[in-house]
PDB file of C-alpha atoms in Angstrom:
ATOM      1  CA  MET G   1     101.497 101.804 110.620  1.00  0.00           C
ATOM      2  CA  LEU G   2     101.248 101.712 107.080  1.00  0.00           C
ATOM      3  CA  THR G   3     100.000 104.543 104.758  1.00  0.00           C
ATOM      4  CA  HIS G   4      97.995 102.012 102.813  1.00  0.00           C
ATOM      5  CA  LYS G   5      96.746  98.395 102.733  1.00  0.00           C
ATOM      6  CA  ILE G   6      98.705  95.402 101.200  1.00  0.00           C
ATOM      7  CA  LEU G   7      96.427  92.938  98.620  1.00  0.00           C
ATOM      8  CA  GLY G   8      97.696  89.306  98.050  1.00  0.00           C
ATOM      9  CA  LEU G   9      96.443  87.386  94.936  1.00  0.00           C
ATOM     10  CA  ASP G  10      96.471  83.822  94.172  1.00  0.00           C
ATOM     11  CA  VAL G  11      96.020  83.578  90.382  1.00  0.00           C
ATOM     12  CA  GLY G  12      94.926  80.633  88.792  1.00  0.00           C
ATOM     13  CA  SER G  13      93.324  79.600  85.488  1.00  0.00           C
ATOM     14  CA  LYS G  14      89.521  80.131  86.554  1.00  0.00           C
ATOM     15  CA  THR G  15      89.902  82.445  89.862  1.00  0.00           C
ATOM     16  CA  VAL G  16      92.098  84.641  91.631  1.00  0.00           C
ATOM     17  CA  GLY G  17      91.917  84.623  95.509  1.00  0.00           C
ATOM     18  CA  ILE G  18      91.828  88.146  97.081  1.00  0.00           C
ATOM     19  CA  ALA G  19      93.041  88.825 100.667  1.00  0.00           C
ATOM     20  CA  ILE G  20      93.895  91.964 102.029  1.00  0.00           C
ATOM     21  CA  SER G  21      96.133  93.110 104.833  1.00  0.00           C
ATOM     22  CA  ASP G  22      94.707  95.362 107.928  1.00  0.00           C
ATOM     23  CA  LEU G  23      95.963  98.986 108.029  1.00  0.00           C
ATOM     24  CA  MET G  24      98.864  98.104 110.712  1.00  0.00           C
ATOM     25  CA  GLY G  25     100.071  95.399 108.127  1.00  0.00           C
ATOM     26  CA  TRP G  26      99.722  92.531 110.617  1.00  0.00           C
ATOM     27  CA  THR G  27      97.123  90.263 109.295  1.00  0.00           C
ATOM     28  CA  ALA G  28      95.609  89.106 106.365  1.00  0.00           C
ATOM     29  CA  GLN G  29      91.846  88.488 105.763  1.00  0.00           C
ATOM     30  CA  GLY G  30      90.199  86.907 102.705  1.00  0.00           C
ATOM     31  CA  LEU G  31      88.365  89.373 100.794  1.00  0.00           C
ATOM     32  CA  ASP G  32      87.002  88.025  97.599  1.00  0.00           C
ATOM     33  CA  THR G  33      87.364  85.230  94.412  1.00  0.00           C
ATOM     34  CA  LEU G  34      87.280  86.718  91.220  1.00  0.00           C
ATOM     35  CA  ARG G  35      85.927  84.437  88.517  1.00  0.00           C
ATOM     36  CA  ILE G  36      89.022  84.757  85.474  1.00  0.00           C
ATOM     37  CA  ASP G  37      88.840  82.708  82.189  1.00  0.00           C
ATOM     38  CA  GLU G  38      92.590  82.838  81.372  1.00  0.00           C
ATOM     39  CA  LYS G  39      91.857  80.592  78.150  1.00  0.00           C
ATOM     40  CA  ASN G  40      89.827  83.179  76.541  1.00  0.00           C
ATOM     41  CA  ASN G  41      92.244  86.047  78.209  1.00  0.00           C
ATOM     42  CA  GLU G  42      89.572  87.145  80.364  1.00  0.00           C
ATOM     43  CA  PHE G  43      91.380  88.286  83.623  1.00  0.00           C
ATOM     44  CA  GLY G  44      89.362  90.469  85.326  1.00  0.00           C
ATOM     45  CA  ILE G  45      92.203  93.687  85.725  1.00  0.00           C
ATOM     46  CA  ASP G  46      89.193  95.777  85.798  1.00  0.00           C
ATOM     47  CA  LYS G  47      87.214  94.338  88.635  1.00  0.00           C
ATOM     48  CA  LEU G  48      90.959  93.782  90.340  1.00  0.00           C
ATOM     49  CA  VAL G  49      91.734  97.537  89.584  1.00  0.00           C
ATOM     50  CA  LYS G  50      88.386  98.905  91.417  1.00  0.00           C
ATOM     51  CA  VAL G  51      89.055  96.725  94.612  1.00  0.00           C
ATOM     52  CA  ILE G  52      92.610  98.131  94.734  1.00  0.00           C
ATOM     53  CA  LYS G  53      91.211 102.102  94.496  1.00  0.00           C
ATOM     54  CA  GLU G  54      88.324 100.862  96.631  1.00  0.00           C
ATOM     55  CA  ASN G  55      90.487  99.830  99.288  1.00  0.00           C
ATOM     56  CA  ASN G  56      93.346 101.861  99.366  1.00  0.00           C
ATOM     57  CA  VAL G  57      95.986  99.341  98.509  1.00  0.00           C
ATOM     58  CA  GLY G  58      99.632 100.587  97.803  1.00  0.00           C
ATOM     59  CA  THR G  59     101.079  97.147  97.491  1.00  0.00           C
ATOM     60  CA  VAL G  60     100.059  93.999  95.652  1.00  0.00           C
ATOM     61  CA  VAL G  61     101.482  90.533  96.580  1.00  0.00           C
ATOM     62  CA  ILE G  62     100.833  87.837  93.998  1.00  0.00           C
ATOM     63  CA  GLY G  63     101.802  84.339  94.801  1.00  0.00           C
ATOM     64  CA  LEU G  64     104.520  82.997  92.471  1.00  0.00           C
ATOM     65  CA  PRO G  65     104.407  78.893  92.119  1.00  0.00           C
ATOM     66  CA  LYS G  66     107.837  77.302  91.930  1.00  0.00           C
ATOM     67  CA  ASN G  67     108.652  73.900  91.202  1.00  0.00           C
ATOM     68  CA  MET G  68     110.332  72.385  94.303  1.00  0.00           C
ATOM     69  CA  ASN G  69     113.590  72.680  92.507  1.00  0.00           C
ATOM     70  CA  ASN G  70     113.291  76.409  92.587  1.00  0.00           C
ATOM     71  CA  SER G  71     112.131  76.679  88.564  1.00  0.00           C
ATOM     72  CA  VAL G  72     109.428  78.466  87.402  1.00  0.00           C
ATOM     73  CA  GLY G  73     106.972  76.326  85.291  1.00  0.00           C
ATOM     74  CA  PHE G  74     103.892  76.916  83.416  1.00  0.00           C
ATOM     75  CA  ARG G  75     101.918  78.392  86.527  1.00  0.00           C
ATOM     76  CA  GLY G  76     104.264  80.593  87.790  1.00  0.00           C
ATOM     77  CA  GLU G  77     104.767  81.907  84.111  1.00  0.00           C
ATOM     78  CA  ALA G  78     100.883  82.721  84.122  1.00  0.00           C
ATOM     79  CA  SER G  79     101.640  84.540  87.468  1.00  0.00           C
ATOM     80  CA  LEU G  80     103.935  86.645  86.333  1.00  0.00           C
ATOM     81  CA  HIS G  81     101.994  87.551  82.656  1.00  0.00           C
ATOM     82  CA  TYR G  82      99.441  88.445  85.501  1.00  0.00           C
ATOM     83  CA  LYS G  83     101.846  90.728  87.236  1.00  0.00           C
ATOM     84  CA  GLU G  84     102.246  92.211  83.842  1.00  0.00           C
ATOM     85  CA  LEU G  85      99.022  93.055  83.064  1.00  0.00           C
ATOM     86  CA  LEU G  86      97.957  94.771  86.398  1.00  0.00           C
ATOM     87  CA  GLN G  87     101.050  96.434  86.275  1.00  0.00           C
ATOM     88  CA  GLU G  88     100.005  98.084  82.739  1.00  0.00           C
ATOM     89  CA  ALA G  89      96.516  99.033  84.516  1.00  0.00           C
ATOM     90  CA  LEU G  90      98.155 100.560  87.567  1.00  0.00           C
ATOM     91  CA  PRO G  91     101.947 101.824  86.867  1.00  0.00           C
ATOM     92  CA  ASN G  92     102.162 103.402  90.216  1.00  0.00           C
ATOM     93  CA  ILE G  93     101.338 100.284  92.026  1.00  0.00           C
ATOM     94  CA  GLU G  94     104.143  98.188  93.586  1.00  0.00           C
ATOM     95  CA  ILE G  95     103.849  94.786  92.745  1.00  0.00           C
ATOM     96  CA  VAL G  96     105.985  92.173  94.368  1.00  0.00           C
ATOM     97  CA  MET G  97     106.251  88.341  93.725  1.00  0.00           C
ATOM     98  CA  TRP G  98     106.051  85.865  96.722  1.00  0.00           C
ATOM     99  CA  ASP G  99     106.886  82.234  96.690  1.00  0.00           C
ATOM    100  CA  GLU G 100     104.050  80.326  97.107  1.00  0.00           C
ATOM    101  CA  ARG G 101     104.937  76.952  96.788  1.00  0.00           C
ATOM    102  CA  LEU G 102     103.283  75.742 100.118  1.00  0.00           C
ATOM    103  CA  SER G 103     100.365  78.091 100.370  1.00  0.00           C
ATOM    104  CA  THR G 104      97.462  75.896  98.707  1.00  0.00           C
ATOM    105  CA  MET G 105      98.808  73.048 100.253  1.00  0.00           C
ATOM    106  CA  ALA G 106      98.653  75.031 104.041  1.00  0.00           C
ATOM    107  CA  ALA G 107      95.320  76.237 103.109  1.00  0.00           C
ATOM    108  CA  GLU G 108      93.637  72.945 102.377  1.00  0.00           C
ATOM    109  CA  ARG G 109      95.178  71.604 105.775  1.00  0.00           C
ATOM    110  CA  SER G 110      93.869  74.129 107.575  1.00  0.00           C
ATOM    111  CA  LEU G 111      90.318  73.797 105.904  1.00  0.00           C
ATOM    112  CA  LEU G 112      90.751  69.966 106.667  1.00  0.00           C
ATOM    113  CA  GLU G 113      91.508  70.353 110.388  1.00  0.00           C
ATOM    114  CA  ALA G 114      88.569  72.614 110.650  1.00  0.00           C
ATOM    115  CA  ASP G 115      86.442  70.037 109.138  1.00  0.00           C
ATOM    116  CA  VAL G 116      85.298  71.893 106.346  1.00  0.00           C
ATOM    117  CA  SER G 117      83.217  70.047 104.012  1.00  0.00           C
ATOM    118  CA  ARG G 118      84.708  69.317 100.648  1.00  0.00           C
ATOM    119  CA  GLN G 119      81.966  71.824  98.768  1.00  0.00           C
ATOM    120  CA  LYS G 120      82.886  74.740 100.980  1.00  0.00           C
ATOM    121  CA  ARG G 121      86.628  74.047 100.665  1.00  0.00           C
ATOM    122  CA  LYS G 122      86.143  74.510  96.831  1.00  0.00           C
ATOM    123  CA  LYS G 123      84.619  77.441  97.241  1.00  0.00           C
ATOM    124  CA  VAL G 124      87.292  79.127  99.924  1.00  0.00           C
ATOM    125  CA  ILE G 125      90.463  77.574  98.973  1.00  0.00           C
ATOM    126  CA  ASP G 126      91.890  80.191  96.438  1.00  0.00           C
ATOM    127  CA  LYS G 127      91.099  83.049  98.957  1.00  0.00           C
ATOM    128  CA  MET G 128      92.661  81.252 101.806  1.00  0.00           C
ATOM    129  CA  ALA G 129      95.666  80.481  99.687  1.00  0.00           C
ATOM    130  CA  ALA G 130      95.943  84.317  99.142  1.00  0.00           C
ATOM    131  CA  VAL G 131      95.427  84.687 102.879  1.00  0.00           C
ATOM    132  CA  PHE G 132      98.800  82.340 103.122  1.00  0.00           C
ATOM    133  CA  ILE G 133     100.425  84.103 100.565  1.00  0.00           C
ATOM    134  CA  LEU G 134      99.906  87.699 102.104  1.00  0.00           C
ATOM    135  CA  GLN G 135     100.524  86.385 105.654  1.00  0.00           C
ATOM    136  CA  GLY G 136     103.969  85.136 104.581  1.00  0.00           C
ATOM    137  CA  TYR G 137     104.666  88.232 102.902  1.00  0.00           C
ATOM    138  CA  LEU G 138     103.351  90.504 106.196  1.00  0.00           C
ATOM    139  CA  ASP G 139     105.386  88.288 108.332  1.00  0.00           C
ATOM    140  CA  SER G 140     108.406  88.789 106.452  1.00  0.00           C
ATOM    141  CA  ILE G 141     108.330  92.843 106.208  1.00  0.00           C
TER     142      ILE G 141
END
């Protein structure tokens, strides 16, 4: 059993999908979608710090979007920058970058299979992608 929960993040330019583990570290559940504005340097770090403290989180897993050739592109650089901002705010939290190349596609596919309407998919896709990122990490440990 874990002594703390693990948070999963899917960082985009306008939203950050948030998922959280159970205390056993077995399953990831969608928690929230944080509105951010990358262009105006509004990253929601204060809100995220509050979520982390309220939920007794000890580790944060951030999806690292890589290109299929394993290189890190613009979105990957943005995720690494987000990690730096969060680490500055919470220097004692472990932050892990997790290869998330297929998480958004997997989330989209599972929502399509569940016959979720396009409007509803748009609202939950980031949170679902965060669940896939966190579940992949949990399955690996």
